[in-house]
Tab-separated table of C-alpha atoms (C1' of nucleotides) in Angstrom:
chain	number	residue	atom	x	y	z
A	66	MET	CA	-9.104	-10.739	-38.115
A	67	VAL	CA	-13.380	-10.043	-36.087
A	68	GLY	CA	-12.151	-6.178	-36.366
A	69	VAL	CA	-10.921	-3.397	-35.219
A	70	ASN	CA	-9.524	-3.425	-31.692
A	71	GLU	CA	-11.640	-1.233	-28.804
A	72	LYS	CA	-8.463	-0.538	-26.302
A	73	THR	CA	-10.999	1.685	-24.158
A	74	ALA	CA	-12.428	-1.380	-23.446
A	75	ALA	CA	-9.491	-2.729	-20.696
A	76	ARG	CA	-10.490	-0.186	-18.283
A	77	THR	CA	-14.654	-0.899	-16.757
A	78	ARG	CA	-13.928	-2.257	-13.174
A	79	VAL	CA	-16.487	-1.068	-10.807
A	80	ALA	CA	-13.648	-0.903	-8.091
A	81	ASP	CA	-11.801	0.993	-9.737
A	82	ALA	CA	-14.283	3.106	-10.677
A	83	VAL	CA	-15.363	3.080	-6.490
A	84	TYR	CA	-11.775	3.588	-5.663
A	85	GLU	CA	-11.475	6.699	-7.811
A	86	ARG	CA	-15.024	8.518	-7.083
A	87	LEU	CA	-13.743	7.670	-3.376
A	88	ARG	CA	-10.663	9.140	-3.355
A	89	GLU	CA	-12.426	11.884	-5.292
A	90	MET	CA	-15.091	12.956	-1.836
A	91	ILE	CA	-12.188	12.418	0.593
A	92	PHE	CA	-10.729	14.822	-1.179
A	93	THR	CA	-13.847	17.545	-2.061
A	94	GLY	CA	-14.610	17.286	1.359
A	95	GLU	CA	-17.922	15.541	0.353
A	96	LEU	CA	-16.518	13.039	2.735
A	97	SER	CA	-14.811	14.440	5.972
A	98	PRO	CA	-11.889	13.309	8.035
A	99	GLY	CA	-14.042	11.088	10.475
A	100	ALA	CA	-16.675	10.426	7.763
A	101	ARG	CA	-17.555	6.400	8.700
A	102	LEU	CA	-16.639	4.270	5.727
A	103	SER	CA	-19.965	2.277	5.462
A	104	VAL	CA	-20.189	-0.519	2.895
A	105	PRO	CA	-23.730	-0.701	3.032
A	106	ALA	CA	-24.535	2.501	2.970
A	107	LEU	CA	-22.281	4.133	0.293
A	108	ALA	CA	-22.696	0.568	-2.103
A	109	GLU	CA	-26.513	1.994	-2.566
A	110	SER	CA	-26.216	5.869	-2.797
A	111	LEU	CA	-23.118	4.633	-5.643
A	112	ASP	CA	-25.360	1.859	-6.603
A	113	VAL	CA	-23.120	-1.495	-7.302
A	114	SER	CA	-23.162	-4.108	-5.397
A	115	ARG	CA	-21.280	-4.119	-1.831
A	116	SER	CA	-18.432	-6.354	-3.480
A	117	PRO	CA	-16.894	-4.039	-5.213
A	118	VAL	CA	-16.886	-0.935	-2.345
A	119	ARG	CA	-15.570	-3.487	0.570
A	120	ASP	CA	-12.505	-4.018	-2.304
A	121	ALA	CA	-12.246	0.154	-3.073
A	122	VAL	CA	-12.432	0.668	1.268
A	123	LEU	CA	-9.870	-2.539	1.538
A	124	ARG	CA	-7.237	-0.107	-1.364
A	125	LEU	CA	-8.109	3.419	0.339
A	126	VAL	CA	-7.410	1.811	3.994
A	127	GLN	CA	-3.816	-0.122	2.734
A	128	GLU	CA	-3.059	3.030	1.417
A	129	ARG	CA	-3.376	5.273	4.654
A	130	LEU	CA	-7.352	8.069	3.374
A	131	ALA	CA	-8.904	5.565	5.791
A	132	SER	CA	-8.254	3.970	8.825
A	133	GLU	CA	-10.055	1.062	10.388
A	134	GLU	CA	-10.703	-0.826	13.245
A	135	PRO	CA	-11.624	-3.962	13.137
A	136	ARG	CA	-15.255	-5.641	13.461
A	137	ARG	CA	-15.420	-2.244	13.310
A	138	GLY	CA	-14.998	0.014	9.591
A	139	ALA	CA	-14.103	2.184	8.176
A	140	ILE	CA	-13.717	5.812	8.514
A	141	VAL	CA	-11.756	8.564	6.917
A	142	ALA	CA	-8.405	8.954	8.052
A	143	SER	CA	-7.286	12.248	9.694
A	144	VAL	CA	-3.372	13.243	8.913
A	145	GLY	CA	-2.872	16.251	12.220
A	146	LEU	CA	0.291	18.753	11.729
A	147	ALA	CA	2.182	16.730	13.761
A	148	GLU	CA	1.916	13.776	11.519
A	149	LEU	CA	2.123	16.106	8.653
A	150	VAL	CA	5.455	16.895	10.338
A	151	SER	CA	6.993	13.601	9.758
A	152	ILE	CA	5.536	13.064	6.432
A	153	TYR	CA	8.329	16.179	5.141
A	154	GLU	CA	10.992	14.526	7.141
A	155	ILE	CA	10.141	12.442	4.566
A	156	ARG	CA	9.587	13.459	1.448
A	157	GLU	CA	13.305	16.180	1.532
A	158	VAL	CA	15.355	13.158	2.226
A	159	LEU	CA	12.725	11.967	-1.002
A	160	GLU	CA	12.945	15.111	-2.852
A	161	GLY	CA	16.965	15.539	-2.690
A	162	LEU	CA	17.145	11.504	-3.317
A	163	ALA	CA	15.223	12.328	-6.771
A	164	ALA	CA	17.667	15.803	-7.969
A	165	ARG	CA	20.092	13.857	-6.900
A	166	LEU	CA	19.608	11.133	-9.545
A	167	ALA	CA	18.428	13.082	-11.253
A	168	VAL	CA	21.261	15.052	-12.523
A	169	GLU	CA	22.644	11.736	-12.934
A	170	ASN	CA	20.651	10.624	-16.412
A	171	ALA	CA	19.261	14.316	-16.730
A	172	GLY	CA	19.576	16.034	-20.549
A	173	ARG	CA	19.210	18.990	-22.388
A	174	LYS	CA	15.354	17.934	-22.496
A	175	LEU	CA	15.080	18.233	-18.990
A	176	VAL	CA	16.342	21.126	-17.951
A	177	ARG	CA	13.979	22.878	-20.849
A	178	ALA	CA	11.394	21.619	-19.674
A	179	LEU	CA	11.875	22.685	-16.005
A	180	LYS	CA	12.460	25.443	-17.106
A	181	GLU	CA	9.087	26.345	-18.891
A	182	ALA	CA	7.428	25.199	-15.559
A	183	LEU	CA	9.819	27.677	-13.202
A	184	ASP	CA	8.397	30.774	-16.016
A	185	GLU	CA	4.970	30.045	-15.524
A	186	HIS	CA	5.105	29.025	-11.657
A	187	GLU	CA	6.990	32.759	-11.879
A	188	ALA	CA	4.361	34.444	-14.662
A	189	ALA	CA	1.474	32.779	-13.099
A	190	THR	CA	2.566	33.949	-9.092
A	191	ARG	CA	3.123	37.743	-10.955
A	192	THR	CA	-0.058	37.857	-11.805
A	193	ALA	CA	-1.561	35.973	-8.602
A	194	ASP	CA	-3.198	33.054	-10.449
A	195	LEU	CA	-3.291	30.221	-7.897
A	196	ALA	CA	-4.326	27.403	-10.080
A	197	ALA	CA	-1.846	27.830	-12.365
A	198	SER	CA	1.071	28.972	-9.919
A	199	THR	CA	0.084	25.096	-7.855
A	200	GLU	CA	-0.431	22.963	-11.574
A	201	ALA	CA	3.098	24.834	-11.982
A	202	ASP	CA	5.150	24.055	-8.530
A	203	LEU	CA	3.714	20.083	-8.370
A	204	ARG	CA	5.489	19.688	-12.440
A	205	PHE	CA	8.596	21.318	-11.442
A	206	HIS	CA	8.194	18.371	-9.087
A	207	ARG	CA	7.489	16.336	-11.009
A	208	LEU	CA	9.696	16.612	-13.832
A	209	ILE	CA	12.373	16.105	-11.355
A	210	ARG	CA	10.763	12.936	-9.878
A	211	GLU	CA	9.790	11.232	-13.347
A	212	ALA	CA	13.207	12.174	-14.424
A	213	ALA	CA	15.496	10.204	-11.746
A	214	GLY	CA	14.746	6.640	-13.904
A	215	ASN	CA	13.771	4.481	-10.127
A	216	PRO	CA	10.027	4.175	-10.117
A	217	GLU	CA	9.802	3.637	-6.649
A	218	VAL	CA	10.230	6.963	-5.560
A	219	ILE	CA	7.726	8.355	-8.404
A	220	ARG	CA	5.359	6.049	-6.466
A	221	LEU	CA	6.538	7.109	-2.580
A	222	LEU	CA	6.783	10.642	-3.418
A	223	ASP	CA	3.345	10.405	-4.962
A	224	ASP	CA	2.323	8.963	-1.791
A	225	VAL	CA	3.153	11.022	0.331
A	226	GLN	CA	1.764	13.410	-1.933
A	227	THR	CA	-1.916	12.049	-1.267
A	228	GLN	CA	-1.218	12.012	2.384
A	229	VAL	CA	-0.187	16.126	2.102
A	230	ARG	CA	-3.681	16.833	-0.075
A	231	LEU	CA	-5.512	14.878	2.156
A	232	ALA	CA	-3.909	16.916	5.181
A	233	MET	CA	-4.761	20.501	3.073
A	234	ARG	CA	-9.002	19.935	4.185
A	235	THR	CA	-7.577	20.752	7.931
A	236	THR	CA	-3.655	22.858	7.488
A	237	THR	CA	-2.036	24.953	4.715
A	238	VAL	CA	2.038	24.414	4.351
A	239	THR	CA	3.235	27.739	1.943
A	240	ALA	CA	6.628	29.566	2.455
A	241	GLY	CA	5.318	32.715	0.130
A	242	PRO	CA	5.233	32.908	-3.505
A	243	ARG	CA	8.652	34.189	-3.839
A	244	GLN	CA	10.666	31.976	-1.351
A	245	ALA	CA	9.088	28.352	-3.781
A	246	ILE	CA	10.680	30.544	-6.825
A	247	ASP	CA	13.610	30.879	-5.269
A	248	ASP	CA	14.025	27.611	-3.785
A	249	HIS	CA	13.356	26.031	-7.182
A	250	ARG	CA	15.819	28.312	-9.408
A	251	ALA	CA	18.239	26.887	-7.164
A	252	ILE	CA	17.923	22.634	-7.707
A	253	LEU	CA	17.815	23.977	-11.297
A	254	THR	CA	20.868	25.397	-10.996
A	255	ALA	CA	22.265	22.811	-9.594
A	256	ILE	CA	20.886	20.281	-11.860
A	257	GLU	CA	21.851	22.449	-14.914
A	258	SER	CA	25.404	23.223	-14.018
A	259	GLY	CA	25.211	19.155	-13.402
A	260	ASP	CA	26.423	19.066	-9.298
A	261	ALA	CA	24.231	16.323	-8.354
A	262	VAL	CA	25.182	16.826	-4.221
A	263	ALA	CA	23.709	20.478	-5.028
A	264	ALA	CA	21.289	19.404	-6.244
A	265	GLU	CA	20.301	16.919	-3.671
A	266	GLN	CA	20.955	19.507	-0.498
A	267	ALA	CA	19.137	21.852	-2.398
A	268	ALA	CA	16.520	20.054	-2.854
A	269	ARG	CA	16.058	19.024	0.778
A	270	ALA	CA	16.804	22.576	1.776
A	271	HIS	CA	13.251	23.456	-0.442
A	272	ILE	CA	11.529	20.892	1.846
A	273	PHE	CA	13.488	21.443	4.790
A	274	ARG	CA	11.936	24.937	4.541
A	275	LEU	CA	7.670	23.842	4.135
A	276	ARG	CA	8.742	21.831	7.225
A	277	SER	CA	9.961	25.134	9.190
A	278	VAL	CA	6.490	26.348	8.498
A	279	LEU	CA	4.840	23.607	9.717
A	280	LEU	CA	6.901	23.455	12.844
A	281	ARG	CA	5.548	26.964	13.400
A	282	GLN	CA	2.466	26.510	13.009
A	283	LEU	CA	2.932	22.730	15.293
A	284	GLU	CA	3.979	25.703	18.286
A	285	GLY	CA	2.729	29.023	17.567
A	286	GLY	CA	-1.002	28.725	16.751
A	287	GLU	CA	-3.876	26.326	16.741
B	236	MET	CA	5.662	-7.457	10.597
B	237	VAL	CA	4.051	-4.248	11.720
B	238	GLY	CA	1.777	-4.122	14.833
B	239	VAL	CA	0.155	-8.087	14.835
B	240	ASN	CA	-0.193	-8.218	19.033
B	241	GLU	CA	-3.219	-6.617	19.218
B	242	LYS	CA	-3.526	-6.967	22.872
B	243	THR	CA	-7.533	-7.659	22.200
B	244	ALA	CA	-8.255	-11.539	21.770
B	245	ALA	CA	-11.401	-11.711	18.999
B	246	ARG	CA	-8.399	-10.397	16.452
B	247	THR	CA	-9.877	-14.311	14.571
B	248	ARG	CA	-10.345	-12.262	10.939
B	249	VAL	CA	-9.697	-15.207	8.573
B	250	ALA	CA	-8.120	-12.854	6.246
B	251	ASP	CA	-5.807	-12.006	8.516
B	252	ALA	CA	-4.893	-15.520	8.688
B	253	VAL	CA	-4.917	-16.460	5.374
B	254	TYR	CA	-2.615	-13.367	4.692
B	255	GLU	CA	0.531	-14.238	6.945
B	256	ARG	CA	0.182	-17.696	5.315
B	257	LEU	CA	0.579	-16.448	1.707
B	258	ARG	CA	3.161	-14.062	3.113
B	259	GLU	CA	4.971	-16.988	5.019
B	260	MET	CA	4.741	-19.402	2.076
B	261	ILE	CA	6.454	-16.636	-0.085
B	262	PHE	CA	9.352	-16.323	1.930
B	263	THR	CA	9.208	-20.228	2.942
B	264	GLY	CA	9.621	-20.667	-1.118
B	265	GLU	CA	6.300	-23.233	-1.002
B	266	LEU	CA	4.893	-20.611	-3.350
B	267	SER	CA	7.874	-18.514	-6.184
B	268	PRO	CA	7.826	-15.966	-7.572
B	269	GLY	CA	5.745	-16.394	-10.845
B	270	ALA	CA	4.113	-18.780	-9.091
B	271	ARG	CA	-0.607	-17.817	-10.215
B	272	LEU	CA	-2.220	-17.365	-6.855
B	273	SER	CA	-5.460	-18.236	-8.050
B	274	VAL	CA	-8.140	-17.718	-5.293
B	275	PRO	CA	-10.062	-20.821	-5.602
B	276	ALA	CA	-7.180	-22.973	-5.793
B	277	LEU	CA	-6.246	-21.178	-2.863
B	278	ALA	CA	-8.774	-21.271	-1.445
B	279	GLU	CA	-9.560	-25.022	-1.321
B	280	SER	CA	-5.982	-25.738	-0.174
B	281	LEU	CA	-5.963	-23.140	2.775
B	282	ASP	CA	-10.739	-24.259	3.683
B	283	VAL	CA	-11.253	-21.083	3.838
B	284	SER	CA	-14.006	-19.626	1.133
B	285	ARG	CA	-12.578	-17.796	-1.462
B	286	SER	CA	-12.899	-14.485	0.449
B	287	PRO	CA	-10.830	-14.050	2.991
B	288	VAL	CA	-8.532	-15.559	0.008
B	289	ARG	CA	-9.483	-12.848	-2.172
B	290	ASP	CA	-8.827	-10.346	0.229
B	291	ALA	CA	-5.393	-11.843	1.246
B	292	VAL	CA	-4.300	-11.397	-2.310
B	293	LEU	CA	-5.189	-7.568	-2.622
B	294	ARG	CA	-3.435	-6.762	0.004
B	295	LEU	CA	-0.334	-8.929	-1.153
B	296	VAL	CA	-1.080	-6.433	-4.559
B	297	GLN	CA	-0.858	-3.664	-2.770
B	298	GLU	CA	2.099	-4.156	-0.396
B	299	ARG	CA	3.900	-5.640	-3.918
B	300	LEU	CA	4.686	-9.134	-2.575
B	301	ALA	CA	1.871	-9.592	-6.044
B	302	SER	CA	1.475	-8.164	-8.478
B	303	GLU	CA	-1.499	-8.716	-10.908
B	304	GLU	CA	-2.611	-7.662	-14.648
B	305	PRO	CA	-6.554	-7.022	-14.223
B	306	ARG	CA	-8.690	-9.692	-15.834
B	307	ARG	CA	-5.624	-12.330	-15.195
B	308	GLY	CA	-5.118	-12.824	-11.494
B	309	ALA	CA	-2.586	-12.264	-9.579
B	310	ILE	CA	1.196	-13.932	-9.739
B	311	VAL	CA	3.687	-13.387	-7.298
B	312	ALA	CA	6.323	-11.406	-8.154
B	313	SER	CA	10.177	-10.767	-8.199
B	314	VAL	CA	12.211	-8.435	-7.835
B	315	GLY	CA	15.448	-8.719	-10.051
B	316	LEU	CA	18.566	-6.770	-10.002
B	317	ALA	CA	17.341	-3.440	-10.773
B	318	GLU	CA	14.323	-3.109	-9.005
B	319	LEU	CA	16.655	-3.561	-5.757
B	320	VAL	CA	19.260	-1.535	-7.143
B	321	SER	CA	16.582	1.325	-6.949
B	322	ILE	CA	14.546	0.187	-3.468
B	323	TYR	CA	19.014	0.447	-2.268
B	324	GLU	CA	19.015	3.912	-2.645
B	325	ILE	CA	15.650	4.303	-1.029
B	326	ARG	CA	16.788	2.922	1.305
B	327	GLU	CA	19.804	4.853	1.982
B	328	VAL	CA	18.527	8.153	3.112
B	329	LEU	CA	16.448	6.597	4.389
B	330	GLU	CA	18.752	4.703	7.173
B	331	GLY	CA	20.084	8.464	7.310
B	332	LEU	CA	17.176	10.194	8.316
B	333	ALA	CA	16.177	7.593	10.798
B	334	ALA	CA	19.896	7.422	12.172
B	335	ARG	CA	19.668	11.185	12.132
B	336	LEU	CA	16.242	11.754	13.495
B	337	ALA	CA	17.225	8.945	16.274
B	338	VAL	CA	20.174	11.299	17.764
B	339	GLU	CA	17.948	14.262	17.961
B	340	ASN	CA	16.088	12.151	20.859
B	341	ALA	CA	18.327	9.985	21.561
B	342	GLY	CA	19.051	8.977	25.064
B	343	ARG	CA	21.025	6.055	26.876
B	344	LYS	CA	19.641	3.280	26.475
B	345	LEU	CA	19.417	3.405	23.287
B	346	VAL	CA	23.024	3.428	23.158
B	347	ARG	CA	23.611	1.006	25.705
B	348	ALA	CA	20.773	-1.008	23.749
B	349	LEU	CA	22.996	-0.662	20.117
B	350	LYS	CA	26.517	-1.611	22.044
B	351	GLU	CA	24.933	-4.931	22.538
B	352	ALA	CA	23.870	-5.661	19.086
B	353	LEU	CA	26.370	-4.622	18.095
B	354	ASP	CA	28.648	-6.080	20.873
B	355	GLU	CA	26.274	-9.821	19.320
B	356	HIS	CA	26.792	-9.396	15.674
B	357	GLU	CA	30.556	-9.296	16.451
B	358	ALA	CA	30.375	-12.309	18.445
B	359	ALA	CA	28.367	-14.044	16.573
B	360	THR	CA	30.176	-13.396	13.286
B	361	ARG	CA	33.707	-14.771	14.980
B	362	THR	CA	31.955	-18.134	15.973
B	363	ALA	CA	30.399	-17.935	12.484
B	364	ASP	CA	26.608	-18.211	14.066
B	365	LEU	CA	24.858	-16.140	10.490
B	366	ALA	CA	21.310	-16.720	11.936
B	367	ALA	CA	22.645	-15.055	15.127
B	368	SER	CA	24.645	-12.522	13.506
B	369	THR	CA	22.006	-11.794	10.730
B	370	GLU	CA	19.982	-11.298	13.578
B	371	ALA	CA	21.736	-9.224	15.528
B	372	ASP	CA	22.172	-6.935	12.307
B	373	LEU	CA	18.580	-6.617	12.142
B	374	ARG	CA	18.107	-5.556	15.532
B	375	PHE	CA	20.358	-2.924	14.695
B	376	HIS	CA	18.506	-1.349	12.349
B	377	ARG	CA	15.413	-1.775	14.117
B	378	LEU	CA	16.905	-0.216	17.240
B	379	ILE	CA	17.726	3.081	14.906
B	380	ARG	CA	14.365	3.313	13.081
B	381	GLU	CA	12.999	2.510	16.365
B	382	ALA	CA	14.152	5.475	18.184
B	383	ALA	CA	13.568	8.088	15.120
B	384	GLY	CA	10.307	8.602	16.480
B	385	ASN	CA	8.667	8.735	12.747
B	386	PRO	CA	6.226	6.139	12.666
B	387	GLU	CA	6.418	6.782	8.610
B	388	VAL	CA	9.996	6.188	8.573
B	389	ILE	CA	9.317	2.664	10.013
B	390	ARG	CA	6.920	1.684	8.025
B	391	LEU	CA	8.409	2.170	4.924
B	392	LEU	CA	11.201	0.881	5.865
B	393	ASP	CA	9.506	-2.698	6.592
B	394	ASP	CA	8.652	-2.732	4.327
B	395	VAL	CA	11.991	-2.021	1.932
B	396	GLN	CA	12.362	-5.113	3.797
B	397	THR	CA	10.483	-7.255	2.618
B	398	GLN	CA	11.039	-6.138	-0.938
B	399	VAL	CA	14.967	-6.812	0.405
B	400	ARG	CA	13.484	-10.619	1.728
B	401	LEU	CA	11.417	-10.971	-1.440
B	402	ALA	CA	14.742	-10.300	-3.808
B	403	MET	CA	17.231	-12.142	-1.094
B	404	ARG	CA	15.330	-15.628	-2.630
B	405	THR	CA	17.109	-15.146	-5.737
B	406	THR	CA	19.913	-12.136	-5.320
B	407	THR	CA	22.054	-12.057	-2.254
B	408	VAL	CA	23.972	-8.959	-1.025
B	409	THR	CA	26.527	-8.483	1.326
B	410	ALA	CA	30.196	-6.305	2.272
B	411	GLY	CA	31.022	-8.840	4.283
B	412	PRO	CA	30.261	-9.221	7.789
B	413	ARG	CA	33.647	-7.194	9.034
B	414	GLN	CA	32.592	-4.790	6.664
B	415	ALA	CA	29.070	-4.743	8.542
B	416	ILE	CA	30.142	-4.247	11.719
B	417	ASP	CA	32.741	-1.072	10.486
B	418	ASP	CA	30.310	0.171	9.110
B	419	HIS	CA	27.494	-0.105	12.487
B	420	ARG	CA	30.384	0.815	14.598
B	421	ALA	CA	30.617	3.864	12.569
B	422	ILE	CA	27.056	4.940	13.641
B	423	LEU	CA	27.005	4.076	16.380
B	424	THR	CA	30.166	6.696	17.453
B	425	ALA	CA	28.572	9.226	15.692
B	426	ILE	CA	25.031	8.790	17.546
B	427	GLU	CA	26.623	8.083	20.364
B	428	SER	CA	28.774	11.700	19.934
B	429	GLY	CA	25.406	12.848	19.253
B	430	ASP	CA	26.356	14.454	16.206
B	431	ALA	CA	23.155	14.236	13.972
B	432	VAL	CA	24.995	14.996	10.425
B	433	ALA	CA	27.829	12.451	11.140
B	434	ALA	CA	25.259	9.970	12.132
B	435	GLU	CA	23.242	10.584	8.953
B	436	GLN	CA	26.536	10.521	6.591
B	437	ALA	CA	27.860	6.939	8.083
B	438	ALA	CA	23.736	5.471	7.815
B	439	ARG	CA	24.485	5.702	4.332
B	440	ALA	CA	27.398	5.239	3.329
B	441	HIS	CA	26.705	1.402	5.465
B	442	ILE	CA	23.988	1.463	2.946
B	443	PHE	CA	25.338	2.901	-0.002
B	444	ARG	CA	28.429	0.364	0.621
B	445	LEU	CA	25.801	-3.280	0.288
B	446	ARG	CA	24.087	-0.725	-3.238
B	447	SER	CA	28.146	-0.915	-4.483
B	448	VAL	CA	27.673	-4.343	-3.734
B	449	LEU	CA	24.388	-4.968	-5.989
B	450	LEU	CA	25.742	-2.974	-8.410
B	451	ARG	CA	28.871	-4.469	-9.778
B	452	GLN	CA	26.717	-7.300	-9.697
B	453	LEU	CA	24.658	-6.516	-11.606
B	454	GLU	CA	27.579	-5.830	-14.183
B	455	GLY	CA	29.282	-7.876	-14.161
B	456	GLY	CA	28.275	-11.537	-13.634
B	457	GLU	CA	24.544	-11.540	-14.127
C	120	DG	C1'	2.889	-27.751	-42.421
C	121	DT	C1'	1.115	-23.828	-40.835
C	122	DT	C1'	-2.477	-21.332	-39.876
C	123	DC	C1'	-6.723	-19.766	-37.902
C	124	DG	C1'	-11.144	-20.480	-35.137
C	125	DA	C1'	-13.692	-22.813	-32.450
C	126	DC	C1'	-14.399	-25.270	-27.909
C	127	DG	C1'	-14.142	-26.689	-22.893
C	128	DG	C1'	-12.106	-25.571	-18.462
C	129	DT	C1'	-10.863	-21.863	-15.651
C	130	DT	C1'	-10.661	-17.595	-12.967
C	131	DT	C1'	-12.382	-12.731	-12.031
C	132	DA	C1'	-14.551	-9.466	-10.981
C	133	DC	C1'	-19.962	-8.192	-8.978
C	134	DA	C1'	-23.489	-9.837	-6.864
C	135	DT	C1'	-26.119	-11.655	-3.465
C	136	DG	C1'	-27.023	-14.613	1.438
C	137	DT	C1'	-26.143	-14.732	6.443
C	138	DA	C1'	-23.699	-15.524	11.022
C	139	DA	C1'	-22.165	-12.976	14.630
C	140	DG	C1'	-20.778	-9.146	16.944
C	141	DG	C1'	-21.106	-4.100	17.998
C	142	DT	C1'	-23.741	0.580	18.833
C	143	DG	C1'	-26.888	3.091	20.749
C	144	DG	C1'	-31.192	3.735	21.900
C	145	DC	C1'	-34.747	2.761	25.378
C	146	DC	C1'	-37.280	1.739	29.564
C	147	DG	C1'	-37.094	0.741	34.517
C	148	DT	C1'	-34.193	1.558	38.663
C	149	DC	C1'	-32.174	3.705	42.180
D	121	DG	C1'	-32.639	13.147	36.973
D	122	DA	C1'	-28.829	9.789	36.792
D	123	DC	C1'	-27.872	5.081	35.847
D	124	DG	C1'	-27.114	0.746	34.341
D	125	DG	C1'	-28.764	-3.142	31.451
D	126	DC	C1'	-31.911	-5.081	28.050
D	127	DC	C1'	-33.155	-5.153	22.917
D	128	DA	C1'	-33.353	-4.715	17.771
D	129	DC	C1'	-30.657	-2.770	14.078
D	130	DC	C1'	-26.717	-1.504	11.410
D	131	DT	C1'	-22.489	-3.878	9.770
D	132	DT	C1'	-18.649	-6.230	9.495
D	133	DA	C1'	-16.150	-10.939	7.883
D	134	DC	C1'	-17.279	-14.902	5.142
D	135	DA	C1'	-19.649	-18.109	2.310
D	136	DT	C1'	-21.639	-18.603	-2.498
D	137	DG	C1'	-23.801	-17.905	-6.672
D	138	DT	C1'	-23.113	-16.141	-11.895
D	139	DA	C1'	-22.025	-13.661	-16.106
D	140	DA	C1'	-17.880	-13.255	-18.802
D	141	DA	C1'	-12.998	-13.024	-20.039
D	142	DC	C1'	-9.494	-15.287	-20.399
D	143	DC	C1'	-6.221	-19.464	-21.661
D	144	DG	C1'	-4.998	-23.332	-24.070
D	145	DT	C1'	-6.221	-27.597	-27.322
D	146	DC	C1'	-7.669	-29.494	-31.085
D	147	DG	C1'	-9.171	-30.320	-35.332
D	148	DA	C1'	-10.188	-27.744	-39.583
D	149	DA	C1'	-8.734	-25.652	-43.945
D	150	DC	C1'	-5.461	-23.578	-46.526
DNA sequence: GTTCGACGGTTTACATGTAAGGTGGCCGTC
DNA sequence: GACGGCCACCTTACATGTAAACCGTCGAAC
C-alpha cells in the first residue's frame, strides 16, 4: 500500500472546468446570447490552451447552449418565446411521466420530502423570499423526477431545465406563486393517494398552465 | 440523420465524415458494444489525424452511442433491456405528444401520406417483405412527428430511435405485424377525425404495447 | 502458489503548429 | 457620396508533439 488514496484527484480535467466556467458565464450573462465563442480568445482569457476550450465549446454546441455554423464558429444560443413553448410542450409530458412513475415506486420517504419542500415553498412565498421560493419549487420537481427511477427522464428534464434557464435571460414564466403551490399540492395529493393517472394529469396540468402564460406573452406583448 | 443535407457545397469536414463512419460501424456491428474506441488506432485505420477522430468520439459519447470514463477512453455503448424499457416509457409520451400536435396542425396532405404509408405497410406485411414493412412503419411515425411542428420533439424522437437501433443489436421488439398495423390504423383514424386527445391516446397505447413486449422479455427468458 | 511491485507499452488530455477559409476594413472608382 | 473589389487579419479545422495516467505482464519475495 502506497498510502491513502485521494478521491479528490479524480476530477481534474481542464476541459471540464472550462465547460463549467463557460456555462456559468452564459447563465450569469457574462456571455450574452449571440456572443461569439472564439476559441483563441477564450483560451487566452482563461489561460489555457485551445484544446480544452475547443472540447468545451463543442460540448456546449451539442447541448444547444451554443450554435455553430461550419467554418464560422459558435455563438451563444438564444431561446426565443416560440422555442420555449415547444420546450414546455415536451416538459408537460415528461413531468407527467415522471409523476406517474414516481407513484409506481413511491414510498413514505418521497411523500415526506415532497411535503417538506412544499411547506418551505409556501413559507418562502409568504415571506416573499424569492430565492428560497425558487429553490423549494425546483426541489419539489427534482424529488419527483428522481423518484421516477428512469435515468433518461432525469437527463431529459435536466436538459429542458438548462434550455429554460437560458431562455430566462430574456423571458420569465410564472403563473403566480399561489397557483404554483396549489398545483404542487394537487400533485402531492395524487401521489400520496397512490393514483398514478391522477398524478400524471396533475403534473401535466401544472406545466400546461405555465405554457399558457407563455402563449399569452407570445400573442400579447413583446 | 438529423440534417445531413446542407445545401452548402464545401461541407468537407473530416470530423463529420469520421463521425458518420463510426456511427455506421456501430450500427452494422463492425464495432460491437463494448469495443474500445481508441483514438490513435481509429485515426490510423481511417487514415486521418487524431483530431477529427477525437471530435467524432466525443460526439458519440455525448449522444450516448459510446460511454467514457475519464482517462480510460470510450467504448461503444450497450443498451440493455432495462434501459430499453426506460426509453420506451419516454417514447410513449413523446409519440403521444407528436400525435396530439399533429392533429392540431394537420391537413389533408398528412392524412393522405399516412394512409399511403399504412397501405404500403400492410402490403409489405402480406408479402412478408420485412425491409419494406419496416420502412413503411418508420415512415408512418416520421410523418407524424414531422407534422407536429415541434423541432424538439423531432430531435428527441430521433435520439430515441438511435438508442433503439443500438439496442436492436442484441434485442428485438415487435408486437407482431398485425398488431402494429391495427395500432397505426387507430392512430390514423383519430388524426383523421381531428380528435387530438384520441390521437394521443392511440399513439401512447401503441408504444405501450411494444413496451409490454419488452417487459415480458425482461421477466421471462433472460 | 500466491501476492506484490516494478516496468513497458499504450492512451488520454493538453499544448502548439499551420493551411485554408471567412470577415471586415480600406481604398479606389464611378 | 455610394459601390465594389482587394487585402490583411482572425479563426477554424486538421495535424502533430508530449507528459502523465493507466493497463497488463512478469518476476521476485514470502
